[in-house]
mmCIF file with all atom_site columns, C-alpha atoms in Angstrom:
data_model
loop_
_atom_site.group_PDB
_atom_site.id
_atom_site.type_symbol
_atom_site.label_atom_id
_atom_site.label_alt_id
_atom_site.label_comp_id
_atom_site.label_asym_id
_atom_site.label_entity_id
_atom_site.label_seq_id
_atom_site.pdbx_PDB_ins_code
_atom_site.Cartn_x
_atom_site.Cartn_y
_atom_site.Cartn_z
_atom_site.occupancy
_atom_site.B_iso_or_equiv
_atom_site.pdbx_formal_charge
_atom_site.auth_seq_id
_atom_site.auth_comp_id
_atom_site.auth_asym_id
_atom_site.auth_atom_id
_atom_site.pdbx_PDB_model_num
ATOM 1   C CA . MET A 1 1   ? -52.669 24.541  -13.419 1.00 53.00 ? 196 MET A CA 1
ATOM 2   C CA . PHE A 1 2   ? -53.489 21.021  -14.124 1.00 46.00 ? 197 PHE A CA 1
ATOM 3   C CA . LYS A 1 3   ? -49.741 19.994  -13.930 1.00 49.00 ? 198 LYS A CA 1
ATOM 4   C CA . TYR A 1 4   ? -49.695 21.412  -10.467 1.00 49.00 ? 199 TYR A CA 1
ATOM 5   C CA . LEU A 1 5   ? -52.709 19.875  -9.185  1.00 42.00 ? 200 LEU A CA 1
ATOM 6   C CA . LEU A 1 6   ? -51.412 16.623  -10.643 1.00 44.00 ? 201 LEU A CA 1
ATOM 7   C CA . ALA A 1 7   ? -48.131 16.917  -8.844  1.00 47.00 ? 202 ALA A CA 1
ATOM 8   C CA . PHE A 1 8   ? -49.915 18.014  -5.693  1.00 49.00 ? 203 PHE A CA 1
ATOM 9   C CA . ILE A 1 9   ? -51.869 14.585  -5.819  1.00 53.00 ? 204 ILE A CA 1
ATOM 10  C CA . CYS A 1 10  ? -49.258 12.260  -6.927  1.00 47.00 ? 205 CYS A CA 1
ATOM 11  C CA . LEU A 1 11  ? -46.381 13.539  -4.516  1.00 43.00 ? 206 LEU A CA 1
ATOM 12  C CA . PRO A 1 12  ? -47.955 12.259  -1.263  1.00 46.00 ? 207 PRO A CA 1
ATOM 13  C CA . LEU A 1 13  ? -48.756 8.893   -3.062  1.00 44.00 ? 208 LEU A CA 1
ATOM 14  C CA . ILE A 1 14  ? -45.109 8.549   -4.104  1.00 44.00 ? 209 ILE A CA 1
ATOM 15  C CA . LEU A 1 15  ? -43.755 9.342   -0.700  1.00 43.00 ? 210 LEU A CA 1
ATOM 16  C CA . PHE A 1 16  ? -46.095 7.096   1.134   1.00 44.00 ? 211 PHE A CA 1
ATOM 17  C CA . ASN A 1 17  ? -45.531 4.157   -1.177  1.00 46.00 ? 212 ASN A CA 1
ATOM 18  C CA . SER A 1 18  ? -41.567 4.620   -0.910  1.00 43.00 ? 213 SER A CA 1
ATOM 19  C CA . GLY A 1 19  ? -41.962 4.979   3.006   1.00 43.00 ? 214 GLY A CA 1
ATOM 20  C CA . CYS A 1 20  ? -43.964 1.693   3.074   1.00 41.00 ? 215 CYS A CA 1
ATOM 21  C CA . THR A 1 21  ? -41.436 -0.230  1.025   1.00 39.00 ? 216 THR A CA 1
ATOM 22  C CA . SER A 1 22  ? -38.419 0.404   3.089   1.00 37.00 ? 217 SER A CA 1
ATOM 23  C CA . SER A 1 23  ? -39.904 -0.430  6.345   1.00 38.00 ? 218 SER A CA 1
ATOM 24  C CA . THR A 1 24  ? -41.351 -3.740  4.919   1.00 38.00 ? 219 THR A CA 1
ATOM 25  C CA . GLN A 1 25  ? -37.763 -4.686  3.779   1.00 37.00 ? 220 GLN A CA 1
ATOM 26  C CA . GLU A 1 26  ? -36.362 -3.775  7.036   1.00 42.00 ? 221 GLU A CA 1
ATOM 27  C CA . GLU A 1 27  ? -38.671 -6.218  8.830   1.00 49.00 ? 222 GLU A CA 1
ATOM 28  C CA . GLN A 1 28  ? -37.747 -9.018  6.414   1.00 58.00 ? 223 GLN A CA 1
ATOM 29  C CA . GLU A 1 29  ? -33.955 -8.585  7.051   1.00 91.00 ? 224 GLU A CA 1
ATOM 30  C CA . TYR A 1 30  ? -32.478 -11.500 9.131   1.00 94.00 ? 225 TYR A CA 1
ATOM 31  C CA . GLY A 1 31  ? -29.106 -12.287 10.476  1.00 94.00 ? 226 GLY A CA 1
ATOM 32  C CA . VAL A 1 32  ? -27.939 -15.423 12.416  1.00 94.00 ? 227 VAL A CA 1
ATOM 33  C CA . SER A 1 33  ? -27.994 -16.160 16.358  1.00 95.00 ? 228 SER A CA 1
ATOM 34  C CA . SER A 1 34  ? -24.737 -15.934 18.198  1.00 92.00 ? 229 SER A CA 1
ATOM 35  C CA . ILE A 1 35  ? -25.385 -19.460 19.715  1.00 95.00 ? 230 ILE A CA 1
ATOM 36  C CA . ASN A 1 36  ? -26.311 -21.381 16.485  1.00 94.00 ? 231 ASN A CA 1
ATOM 37  C CA . ALA A 1 37  ? -25.884 -20.117 12.957  1.00 95.00 ? 232 ALA A CA 1
ATOM 38  C CA . GLU A 1 38  ? -29.021 -21.981 11.948  1.00 96.00 ? 233 GLU A CA 1
ATOM 39  C CA . ILE A 1 39  ? -31.368 -19.980 13.790  1.00 96.00 ? 234 ILE A CA 1
ATOM 40  C CA . PRO A 1 40  ? -32.359 -16.545 11.999  1.00 96.00 ? 235 PRO A CA 1
ATOM 41  C CA . ILE A 1 41  ? -32.702 -13.551 14.067  1.00 95.00 ? 236 ILE A CA 1
ATOM 42  C CA . PRO A 1 42  ? -34.112 -10.111 12.953  1.00 94.00 ? 237 PRO A CA 1
ATOM 43  C CA . LYS A 1 43  ? -31.195 -7.998  12.138  1.00 94.00 ? 238 LYS A CA 1
ATOM 44  C CA . ASN A 1 44  ? -32.614 -5.113  14.515  1.00 93.00 ? 239 ASN A CA 1
ATOM 45  C CA . ALA A 1 45  ? -32.700 -7.326  17.407  1.00 94.00 ? 240 ALA A CA 1
ATOM 46  C CA . LYS A 1 46  ? -30.180 -6.267  20.203  1.00 96.00 ? 241 LYS A CA 1
ATOM 47  C CA . GLU A 1 47  ? -28.305 -9.162  22.115  1.00 96.00 ? 242 GLU A CA 1
ATOM 48  C CA . ILE A 1 48  ? -28.444 -8.329  25.735  1.00 96.00 ? 243 ILE A CA 1
ATOM 49  C CA . GLU A 1 49  ? -27.597 -11.668 27.433  1.00 93.00 ? 244 GLU A CA 1
ATOM 50  C CA . VAL A 1 50  ? -25.912 -14.983 26.810  1.00 94.00 ? 245 VAL A CA 1
ATOM 51  C CA . THR A 1 51  ? -26.488 -17.879 29.232  1.00 89.00 ? 246 THR A CA 1
ATOM 52  C CA . THR A 1 52  ? -23.668 -20.569 29.041  1.00 88.00 ? 247 THR A CA 1
ATOM 53  C CA . THR A 1 53  ? -24.909 -22.218 32.487  1.00 85.00 ? 248 THR A CA 1
ATOM 54  C CA . SER A 1 54  ? -28.489 -22.666 33.518  1.00 85.00 ? 249 SER A CA 1
ATOM 55  C CA . SER A 1 55  ? -30.186 -24.277 36.554  1.00 88.00 ? 250 SER A CA 1
ATOM 56  C CA . ASN A 1 56  ? -32.330 -26.059 33.960  1.00 90.00 ? 251 ASN A CA 1
ATOM 57  C CA . PRO A 1 57  ? -30.476 -29.230 33.059  1.00 92.00 ? 252 PRO A CA 1
ATOM 58  C CA . ASN A 1 58  ? -32.260 -29.395 29.709  1.00 93.00 ? 253 ASN A CA 1
ATOM 59  C CA . ILE A 1 59  ? -30.620 -26.078 28.548  1.00 95.00 ? 254 ILE A CA 1
ATOM 60  C CA . LYS A 1 60  ? -27.323 -26.317 26.700  1.00 95.00 ? 255 LYS A CA 1
ATOM 61  C CA . ILE A 1 61  ? -27.014 -22.551 25.797  1.00 96.00 ? 256 ILE A CA 1
ATOM 62  C CA . GLY A 1 62  ? -29.305 -19.526 25.630  1.00 96.00 ? 257 GLY A CA 1
ATOM 63  C CA . VAL A 1 63  ? -29.376 -16.014 24.406  1.00 97.00 ? 258 VAL A CA 1
ATOM 64  C CA . LYS A 1 64  ? -31.781 -13.052 25.197  1.00 97.00 ? 259 LYS A CA 1
ATOM 65  C CA . TYR A 1 65  ? -32.496 -10.603 22.642  1.00 96.00 ? 260 TYR A CA 1
ATOM 66  C CA . GLU A 1 66  ? -34.424 -7.172  22.878  1.00 96.00 ? 261 GLU A CA 1
ATOM 67  C CA . LEU A 1 67  ? -36.700 -6.179  20.016  1.00 93.00 ? 262 LEU A CA 1
ATOM 68  C CA . ASP A 1 68  ? -39.562 -3.480  20.315  1.00 91.00 ? 263 ASP A CA 1
ATOM 69  C CA . ASN A 1 69  ? -42.948 -5.189  20.527  1.00 84.00 ? 264 ASN A CA 1
ATOM 70  C CA . ILE A 1 70  ? -42.010 -8.704  19.340  1.00 88.00 ? 265 ILE A CA 1
ATOM 71  C CA . GLY A 1 71  ? -44.704 -10.340 21.265  1.00 83.00 ? 266 GLY A CA 1
ATOM 72  C CA . GLY A 1 72  ? -47.200 -7.578  21.148  1.00 79.00 ? 267 GLY A CA 1
ATOM 73  C CA . GLU A 1 73  ? -48.822 -6.211  24.182  1.00 79.00 ? 268 GLU A CA 1
ATOM 74  C CA . GLN A 1 74  ? -47.682 -8.283  27.109  1.00 70.00 ? 269 GLN A CA 1
ATOM 75  C CA . GLY A 1 75  ? -46.179 -10.673 24.995  1.00 68.00 ? 270 GLY A CA 1
ATOM 76  C CA . LEU A 1 76  ? -49.656 -12.268 24.060  1.00 70.00 ? 271 LEU A CA 1
ATOM 77  C CA . TYR A 1 77  ? -49.119 -12.354 20.363  1.00 75.00 ? 272 TYR A CA 1
ATOM 78  C CA . PRO A 1 78  ? -46.653 -14.745 18.657  1.00 77.00 ? 273 PRO A CA 1
ATOM 79  C CA . PRO A 1 79  ? -44.605 -12.937 15.986  1.00 85.00 ? 274 PRO A CA 1
ATOM 80  C CA . GLU A 1 80  ? -46.103 -14.876 13.048  1.00 90.00 ? 275 GLU A CA 1
ATOM 81  C CA . SER A 1 81  ? -43.566 -13.130 10.417  1.00 90.00 ? 276 SER A CA 1
ATOM 82  C CA . TYR A 1 82  ? -40.484 -14.373 12.723  1.00 92.00 ? 277 TYR A CA 1
ATOM 83  C CA . PHE A 1 83  ? -42.047 -17.812 13.057  1.00 92.00 ? 278 PHE A CA 1
ATOM 84  C CA . ASN A 1 84  ? -42.573 -17.929 9.276   1.00 94.00 ? 279 ASN A CA 1
ATOM 85  C CA . LYS A 1 85  ? -38.827 -17.077 8.706   1.00 95.00 ? 280 LYS A CA 1
ATOM 86  C CA . LEU A 1 86  ? -38.060 -20.139 10.940  1.00 96.00 ? 281 LEU A CA 1
ATOM 87  C CA . TRP A 1 87  ? -40.332 -22.458 9.040   1.00 96.00 ? 282 TRP A CA 1
ATOM 88  C CA . ASP A 1 88  ? -38.769 -21.145 5.819   1.00 96.00 ? 283 ASP A CA 1
ATOM 89  C CA . SER A 1 89  ? -35.392 -22.002 7.372   1.00 96.00 ? 284 SER A CA 1
ATOM 90  C CA . GLY A 1 90  ? -36.334 -25.632 7.992   1.00 97.00 ? 285 GLY A CA 1
ATOM 91  C CA . TRP A 1 91  ? -37.318 -25.283 11.699  1.00 97.00 ? 286 TRP A CA 1
ATOM 92  C CA . VAL A 1 92  ? -40.484 -27.372 12.504  1.00 97.00 ? 287 VAL A CA 1
ATOM 93  C CA . GLU A 1 93  ? -42.715 -26.197 15.522  1.00 96.00 ? 288 GLU A CA 1
ATOM 94  C CA . LEU A 1 94  ? -43.206 -29.143 18.065  1.00 96.00 ? 289 LEU A CA 1
ATOM 95  C CA . GLU A 1 95  ? -46.711 -27.873 18.948  1.00 93.00 ? 290 GLU A CA 1
ATOM 96  C CA . ASP A 1 96  ? -47.256 -30.583 21.507  1.00 94.00 ? 291 ASP A CA 1
ATOM 97  C CA . LYS A 1 97  ? -44.483 -29.246 23.570  1.00 92.00 ? 292 LYS A CA 1
ATOM 98  C CA . ARG A 1 98  ? -45.652 -25.554 23.496  1.00 91.00 ? 293 ARG A CA 1
ATOM 99  C CA . LEU A 1 99  ? -45.749 -24.120 27.107  1.00 90.00 ? 294 LEU A CA 1
ATOM 100 C CA . GLY A 1 100 ? -47.363 -20.570 27.354  1.00 87.00 ? 295 GLY A CA 1
ATOM 101 C CA . HIS A 1 101 ? -44.810 -18.068 26.016  1.00 88.00 ? 296 HIS A CA 1
ATOM 102 C CA . VAL A 1 102 ? -42.506 -20.877 24.969  1.00 93.00 ? 297 VAL A CA 1
ATOM 103 C CA . GLN A 1 103 ? -42.479 -22.671 21.523  1.00 94.00 ? 298 GLN A CA 1
ATOM 104 C CA . PHE A 1 104 ? -40.196 -25.353 20.685  1.00 96.00 ? 299 PHE A CA 1
ATOM 105 C CA . PHE A 1 105 ? -38.736 -26.085 17.174  1.00 97.00 ? 300 PHE A CA 1
ATOM 106 C CA . GLU A 1 106 ? -36.583 -28.816 15.682  1.00 97.00 ? 301 GLU A CA 1
ATOM 107 C CA . LYS A 1 107 ? -34.231 -28.954 12.904  1.00 97.00 ? 302 LYS A CA 1
ATOM 108 C CA . GLU A 1 108 ? -31.822 -31.906 11.880  1.00 95.00 ? 303 GLU A CA 1
ATOM 109 C CA . GLY A 1 109 ? -32.069 -33.151 15.504  1.00 95.00 ? 304 GLY A CA 1
ATOM 110 C CA . THR A 1 110 ? -31.442 -29.888 17.200  1.00 96.00 ? 305 THR A CA 1
ATOM 111 C CA . ILE A 1 111 ? -34.199 -28.629 19.397  1.00 97.00 ? 306 ILE A CA 1
ATOM 112 C CA . ILE A 1 112 ? -34.510 -25.024 20.330  1.00 97.00 ? 307 ILE A CA 1
ATOM 113 C CA . ALA A 1 113 ? -36.996 -23.253 22.687  1.00 96.00 ? 308 ALA A CA 1
ATOM 114 C CA . ILE A 1 114 ? -38.050 -19.538 22.008  1.00 96.00 ? 309 ILE A CA 1
ATOM 115 C CA . GLU A 1 115 ? -39.636 -17.546 24.616  1.00 94.00 ? 310 GLU A CA 1
ATOM 116 C CA . ILE A 1 116 ? -41.429 -14.609 23.456  1.00 93.00 ? 311 ILE A CA 1
ATOM 117 C CA . HIS A 1 117 ? -42.241 -11.416 25.613  1.00 92.00 ? 312 HIS A CA 1
ATOM 118 C CA . GLU A 1 118 ? -43.470 -8.025  24.867  1.00 91.00 ? 313 GLU A CA 1
ATOM 119 C CA . ASN A 1 119 ? -40.055 -6.525  24.078  1.00 93.00 ? 314 ASN A CA 1
ATOM 120 C CA . THR A 1 120 ? -37.572 -9.352  24.331  1.00 94.00 ? 315 THR A CA 1
ATOM 121 C CA . PHE A 1 121 ? -37.314 -12.993 23.170  1.00 95.00 ? 316 PHE A CA 1
ATOM 122 C CA . SER A 1 122 ? -34.844 -15.596 24.450  1.00 96.00 ? 317 SER A CA 1
ATOM 123 C CA . ILE A 1 123 ? -33.576 -18.603 22.346  1.00 97.00 ? 318 ILE A CA 1
ATOM 124 C CA . TYR A 1 124 ? -32.336 -21.694 24.265  1.00 97.00 ? 319 TYR A CA 1
ATOM 125 C CA . GLU A 1 125 ? -30.556 -24.596 22.509  1.00 96.00 ? 320 GLU A CA 1
ATOM 126 C CA . MET A 1 126 ? -31.623 -27.752 24.313  1.00 96.00 ? 321 MET A CA 1
ATOM 127 C CA . ASN A 1 127 ? -29.531 -30.881 25.385  1.00 93.00 ? 322 ASN A CA 1
ATOM 128 C CA . LYS A 1 128 ? -29.706 -33.796 23.081  1.00 86.00 ? 323 LYS A CA 1
ATOM 129 C CA . ASP A 1 129 ? -31.086 -35.928 25.900  1.00 79.00 ? 324 ASP A CA 1
ATOM 130 C CA . ALA A 1 130 ? -33.763 -33.323 27.114  1.00 66.00 ? 325 ALA A CA 1
#
């Protein structure tokens, strides 16, 4: 009887822990952006649009991705885990350039702008003289 009771208690714990581990690992998987191989992108993000010409003269190229709830409700919450990945990859945030939903990062002379919304984010590589 004790074996059955022990199994009844332990089985949900084992299932719960293995479920949590796999979802955490999925969140930590990254690929690279189609516009710049130095920019990490969550692997489960879906590319939906590439912008090669923009009315903004500061933008060299851009790409828009769809990713469920990346910016929280109404895009109000920056995705800390994603920004941590950017920092780990050598990108430094230019905090004085931040504009609402848009954060700027620099790495080795390249400047990118990341615009975060509730279920989408866009990355723009800026022109050198921007």
